[in-house]
Every structure is written in C-alpha cells, then in structure tokens.
Amino acid sequence: MCVHIFALLPLLWLFYAVPKGLLGGDPVKELIHYLGLGGLRLLLLSLLITPLVKKFKLGPLIKLRRPLGLWCFTWVSLHFAAWMGLDLALMWGLIGEELVKRTYIVVGFIAWLILLALAITSIPVLMRTMGKRWRQLHRGVYWVAVLACLHFYWSVKSGWVEPAVYAAIALVLLWPRKRNMVPW
C-alpha cells in the first residue's frame, strides 16, 4: 500500500501544480520532464530492491518490485502520452516524423515498448505460463535502464550533470547484473 501512495502522491501533486501555474514558463516541457524523471526514479528504485534483499536479507521487500515496475510503466506511459498529446497535439504525422527523425525519441520509444511487454506479462497467469522465458523477458528491464538514461542524456538541451548522475546510479545497479543482460 505504501508503494502505491509513494508513486501516486507526486502525480496527484500535478492536479494542484498545473492550475496554479507552478510548472514554470514552459509547463508542457516541465510536465513531460517531470513524468519522465518520475518514471526513471521508479525504474531505478525497482532495480535497487534485489541488491537490498540480498545484502540485508530483507526478503519481504521483493514484493515491492512488481508494483514499482508497474508504476514505472504508468509514469513513463504518461510521459509518452503528454509528449504526444500536449507537445505534438496528437498530430499523428508529426509524431511519426519525430519518432523516426530524433534518436532520443526512438530510444525512448524502444524503452517504452519493452516496458509495455513487461507490464503485460506481469499478470500472474502469464508469469506461470511463460515459465523460464518470463525471467528472460523481464531481464529486459536492464536494457530499459540503459535506454532510459540515453534518452534522458540525449533529450536535454543543456546540462549533462543530472542525466550523468542517473546514468551513474544505473551503472552501479546494473554492473553486478551484467551477465544477465542477454543481448536478446
């Protein structure tokens, strides 16, 4: 329950911040950035669970991975929807052009597609049905972390420090798992 409150409260804050004009001079850009950053934070938190469980023998924490992952997907989907709906006004031709033309958007879209597959297969019946293939598919989350950090770095117009900090955190979390990062 705490995970849901933790992930939902920052979204609810937007219902206060947007009408009050608290998102600055370019609220659409800030909203898109806020949602993307929230998704990245939830992704990194979900990747932190396994090392915490192993290091400190906190077995019950493992139950937090699934809700954190699903909330990550929710935030990233809202990030994607805000970009398409608010920034590009759902002009499908323009969305298609941007998806092909801009590398950071291609990388972000691929990360979202992987998250979509992970979210769909997080249903318990599919987990059982897929067996060992489920684990292999869900190791794709490691590639999502890499792609998300690239997307963030390439999307910022100025300042590389914030994306570099998130990339460093991802590197620390992914390094012990490098053998599990199958090239698909």
Short mmCIF file of C-alpha atoms in Angstrom, two decimals:
data_model
loop_
_atom_site.label_atom_id
_atom_site.label_comp_id
_atom_site.label_asym_id
_atom_site.label_seq_id
_atom_site.Cartn_x
_atom_site.Cartn_y
_atom_site.Cartn_z
CA MET A 1 0.00 0.00 0.00
CA CYS A 2 2.83 2.40 0.83
CA VAL A 3 4.34 1.87 -2.63
CA HIS A 4 1.09 2.97 -4.25
CA ILE A 5 0.90 6.10 -2.10
CA PHE A 6 4.59 6.82 -2.75
CA ALA A 7 4.07 6.55 -6.53
CA LEU A 8 0.68 8.27 -6.67
CA LEU A 9 1.21 11.35 -4.50
CA PRO A 10 3.63 13.07 -6.91
CA LEU A 11 1.09 12.51 -9.69
CA LEU A 12 -1.69 13.97 -7.58
CA TRP A 13 0.53 16.99 -6.91
CA LEU A 14 0.22 17.79 -10.62
CA PHE A 15 -3.52 18.38 -10.18
CA TYR A 16 -2.57 21.17 -7.80
CA ALA A 17 0.53 22.46 -9.61
CA VAL A 18 -0.81 22.72 -13.15
CA PRO A 19 -3.82 25.01 -12.44
CA LYS A 20 -1.69 27.12 -10.07
CA GLY A 21 0.96 27.64 -12.77
CA LEU A 22 3.73 26.06 -10.70
CA LEU A 23 5.41 24.35 -13.65
CA GLY A 24 7.26 27.42 -14.85
CA GLY A 25 7.36 29.28 -18.15
CA ASP A 26 7.03 26.18 -20.32
CA PRO A 27 4.59 23.99 -18.39
CA VAL A 28 4.25 21.35 -21.11
CA LYS A 29 8.01 20.81 -21.25
CA GLU A 30 8.21 20.72 -17.44
CA LEU A 31 5.31 18.27 -17.21
CA ILE A 32 6.89 15.93 -19.76
CA HIS A 33 10.23 16.14 -17.93
CA TYR A 34 8.59 15.61 -14.51
CA LEU A 35 6.77 12.48 -15.70
CA GLY A 36 9.84 11.05 -17.42
CA LEU A 37 12.05 11.68 -14.42
CA GLY A 38 9.46 10.10 -12.12
CA GLY A 39 9.43 7.01 -14.32
CA LEU A 40 13.22 6.81 -14.28
CA ARG A 41 13.31 7.14 -10.49
CA LEU A 42 10.76 4.35 -10.07
CA LEU A 43 12.73 2.19 -12.50
CA LEU A 44 15.93 2.68 -10.52
CA LEU A 45 14.09 2.01 -7.25
CA SER A 46 12.76 -1.25 -8.66
CA LEU A 47 16.32 -2.23 -9.64
CA LEU A 48 17.51 -1.41 -6.11
CA ILE A 49 15.18 -3.96 -4.50
CA THR A 50 17.15 -7.13 -5.36
CA PRO A 51 20.51 -5.84 -4.06
CA LEU A 52 18.82 -4.70 -0.83
CA VAL A 53 17.17 -8.10 -0.40
CA LYS A 54 20.45 -9.94 -1.00
CA LYS A 55 22.71 -7.65 1.04
CA PHE A 56 20.48 -7.13 4.09
CA LYS A 57 18.35 -10.31 3.96
CA LEU A 58 15.15 -8.29 3.54
CA GLY A 59 13.11 -10.94 1.73
CA PRO A 60 9.70 -9.25 2.08
CA LEU A 61 10.97 -6.27 0.05
CA ILE A 62 10.95 -8.45 -3.07
CA LYS A 63 7.17 -7.96 -3.22
CA LEU A 64 7.78 -4.27 -3.98
CA ARG A 65 9.43 -4.93 -7.35
CA ARG A 66 6.23 -5.65 -9.25
CA PRO A 67 4.24 -2.60 -8.08
CA LEU A 68 7.28 -0.35 -8.56
CA GLY A 69 7.70 -1.71 -12.08
CA LEU A 70 4.04 -1.21 -12.92
CA TRP A 71 4.11 2.32 -11.52
CA CYS A 72 7.25 2.97 -13.57
CA PHE A 73 5.32 1.86 -16.66
CA THR A 74 2.42 4.13 -15.68
CA TRP A 75 4.65 7.19 -15.25
CA VAL A 76 6.54 6.50 -18.49
CA SER A 77 3.25 5.98 -20.35
CA LEU A 78 2.01 9.32 -19.02
CA HIS A 79 5.34 10.87 -20.11
CA PHE A 80 4.83 9.45 -23.61
CA ALA A 81 1.15 10.48 -23.70
CA ALA A 82 1.98 14.03 -22.55
CA TRP A 83 4.61 14.32 -25.29
CA MET A 84 2.18 13.07 -27.95
CA GLY A 85 -0.90 14.88 -26.68
CA LEU A 86 0.35 18.14 -25.25
CA ASP A 87 3.58 18.78 -27.14
CA LEU A 88 2.51 17.44 -30.54
CA ALA A 89 -1.29 17.84 -30.18
CA LEU A 90 -1.83 14.23 -31.33
CA MET A 91 -0.80 15.14 -34.87
CA TRP A 92 -0.01 11.58 -35.92
CA GLY A 93 2.03 12.55 -38.97
CA LEU A 94 4.25 14.77 -36.84
CA ILE A 95 4.52 12.07 -34.16
CA GLY A 96 5.63 9.59 -36.82
CA GLU A 97 8.20 12.06 -38.18
CA GLU A 98 9.59 12.73 -34.70
CA LEU A 99 9.76 9.01 -33.91
CA VAL A 100 11.90 8.45 -36.99
CA LYS A 101 13.94 11.66 -37.01
CA ARG A 102 15.08 12.10 -33.41
CA THR A 103 17.37 9.43 -31.97
CA TYR A 104 16.46 10.19 -28.35
CA ILE A 105 12.78 9.66 -29.16
CA VAL A 106 13.50 6.36 -30.94
CA VAL A 107 15.48 5.18 -27.90
CA GLY A 108 12.73 6.30 -25.51
CA PHE A 109 10.06 4.61 -27.62
CA ILE A 110 12.01 1.32 -27.65
CA ALA A 111 12.34 1.53 -23.86
CA TRP A 112 8.58 2.12 -23.58
CA LEU A 113 7.83 -0.86 -25.85
CA ILE A 114 9.95 -3.10 -23.62
CA LEU A 115 8.17 -1.75 -20.54
CA LEU A 116 4.84 -2.44 -22.25
CA ALA A 117 5.84 -6.08 -22.78
CA LEU A 118 6.97 -6.32 -19.15
CA ALA A 119 3.74 -4.77 -17.85
CA ILE A 120 1.54 -7.06 -19.96
CA THR A 121 3.42 -10.16 -18.81
CA SER A 122 3.30 -9.16 -15.14
CA ILE A 123 -0.09 -10.82 -14.84
CA PRO A 124 0.37 -13.91 -12.62
CA VAL A 125 -1.20 -16.31 -15.13
CA LEU A 126 1.24 -15.17 -17.83
CA MET A 127 4.14 -15.43 -15.40
CA ARG A 128 3.28 -19.09 -14.81
CA THR A 129 2.56 -19.81 -18.47
CA MET A 130 5.84 -18.34 -19.69
CA GLY A 131 7.97 -20.17 -17.12
CA LYS A 132 11.71 -19.57 -17.65
CA ARG A 133 11.02 -17.32 -20.62
CA TRP A 134 9.30 -14.88 -18.26
CA ARG A 135 12.52 -14.33 -16.33
CA GLN A 136 14.49 -13.88 -19.55
CA LEU A 137 11.96 -11.35 -20.84
CA HIS A 138 11.91 -9.45 -17.57
CA ARG A 139 15.66 -9.11 -17.61
CA GLY A 140 14.87 -6.67 -20.40
CA VAL A 141 14.34 -4.14 -17.62
CA TYR A 142 18.13 -3.80 -17.51
CA TRP A 143 18.10 -2.61 -21.12
CA VAL A 144 15.25 -0.24 -20.29
CA ALA A 145 17.51 1.38 -17.69
CA VAL A 146 20.29 1.81 -20.26
CA LEU A 147 17.91 3.17 -22.91
CA ALA A 148 16.18 5.48 -20.42
CA CYS A 149 19.50 7.01 -19.37
CA LEU A 150 20.48 7.50 -23.03
CA HIS A 151 17.07 9.02 -23.76
CA PHE A 152 17.46 11.43 -20.85
CA TYR A 153 21.01 12.41 -21.78
CA TRP A 154 20.23 12.98 -25.45
CA SER A 155 16.99 14.85 -24.74
CA VAL A 156 18.44 17.59 -22.53
CA LYS A 157 19.39 20.71 -24.42
CA SER A 158 21.88 21.93 -21.85
CA GLY A 159 23.45 20.45 -18.77
CA TRP A 160 24.67 16.90 -18.65
CA VAL A 161 25.14 16.57 -14.89
CA GLU A 162 21.64 15.39 -13.96
CA PRO A 163 21.49 12.70 -16.68
CA ALA A 164 25.05 11.64 -15.74
CA VAL A 165 24.03 11.19 -12.08
CA TYR A 166 21.11 8.94 -13.08
CA ALA A 167 23.35 7.03 -15.51
CA ALA A 168 25.92 6.51 -12.74
CA ILE A 169 23.23 5.16 -10.41
CA ALA A 170 22.01 2.85 -13.18
CA LEU A 171 25.57 1.68 -13.82
CA VAL A 172 26.07 0.84 -10.13
CA LEU A 173 22.79 -1.10 -10.10
CA LEU A 174 23.43 -2.87 -13.42
CA TRP A 175 27.11 -3.74 -13.09
CA PRO A 176 26.57 -6.80 -10.84
CA ARG A 177 23.89 -7.99 -13.30
CA LYS A 178 25.99 -7.64 -16.45
CA ARG A 179 25.98 -11.41 -17.08
CA ASN A 180 22.18 -11.39 -17.05
CA MET A 181 21.96 -8.67 -19.67
CA VAL A 182 21.41 -11.04 -22.55
CA PRO A 183 21.64 -9.39 -25.96
CA TRP A 184 18.11 -10.61 -26.80
#
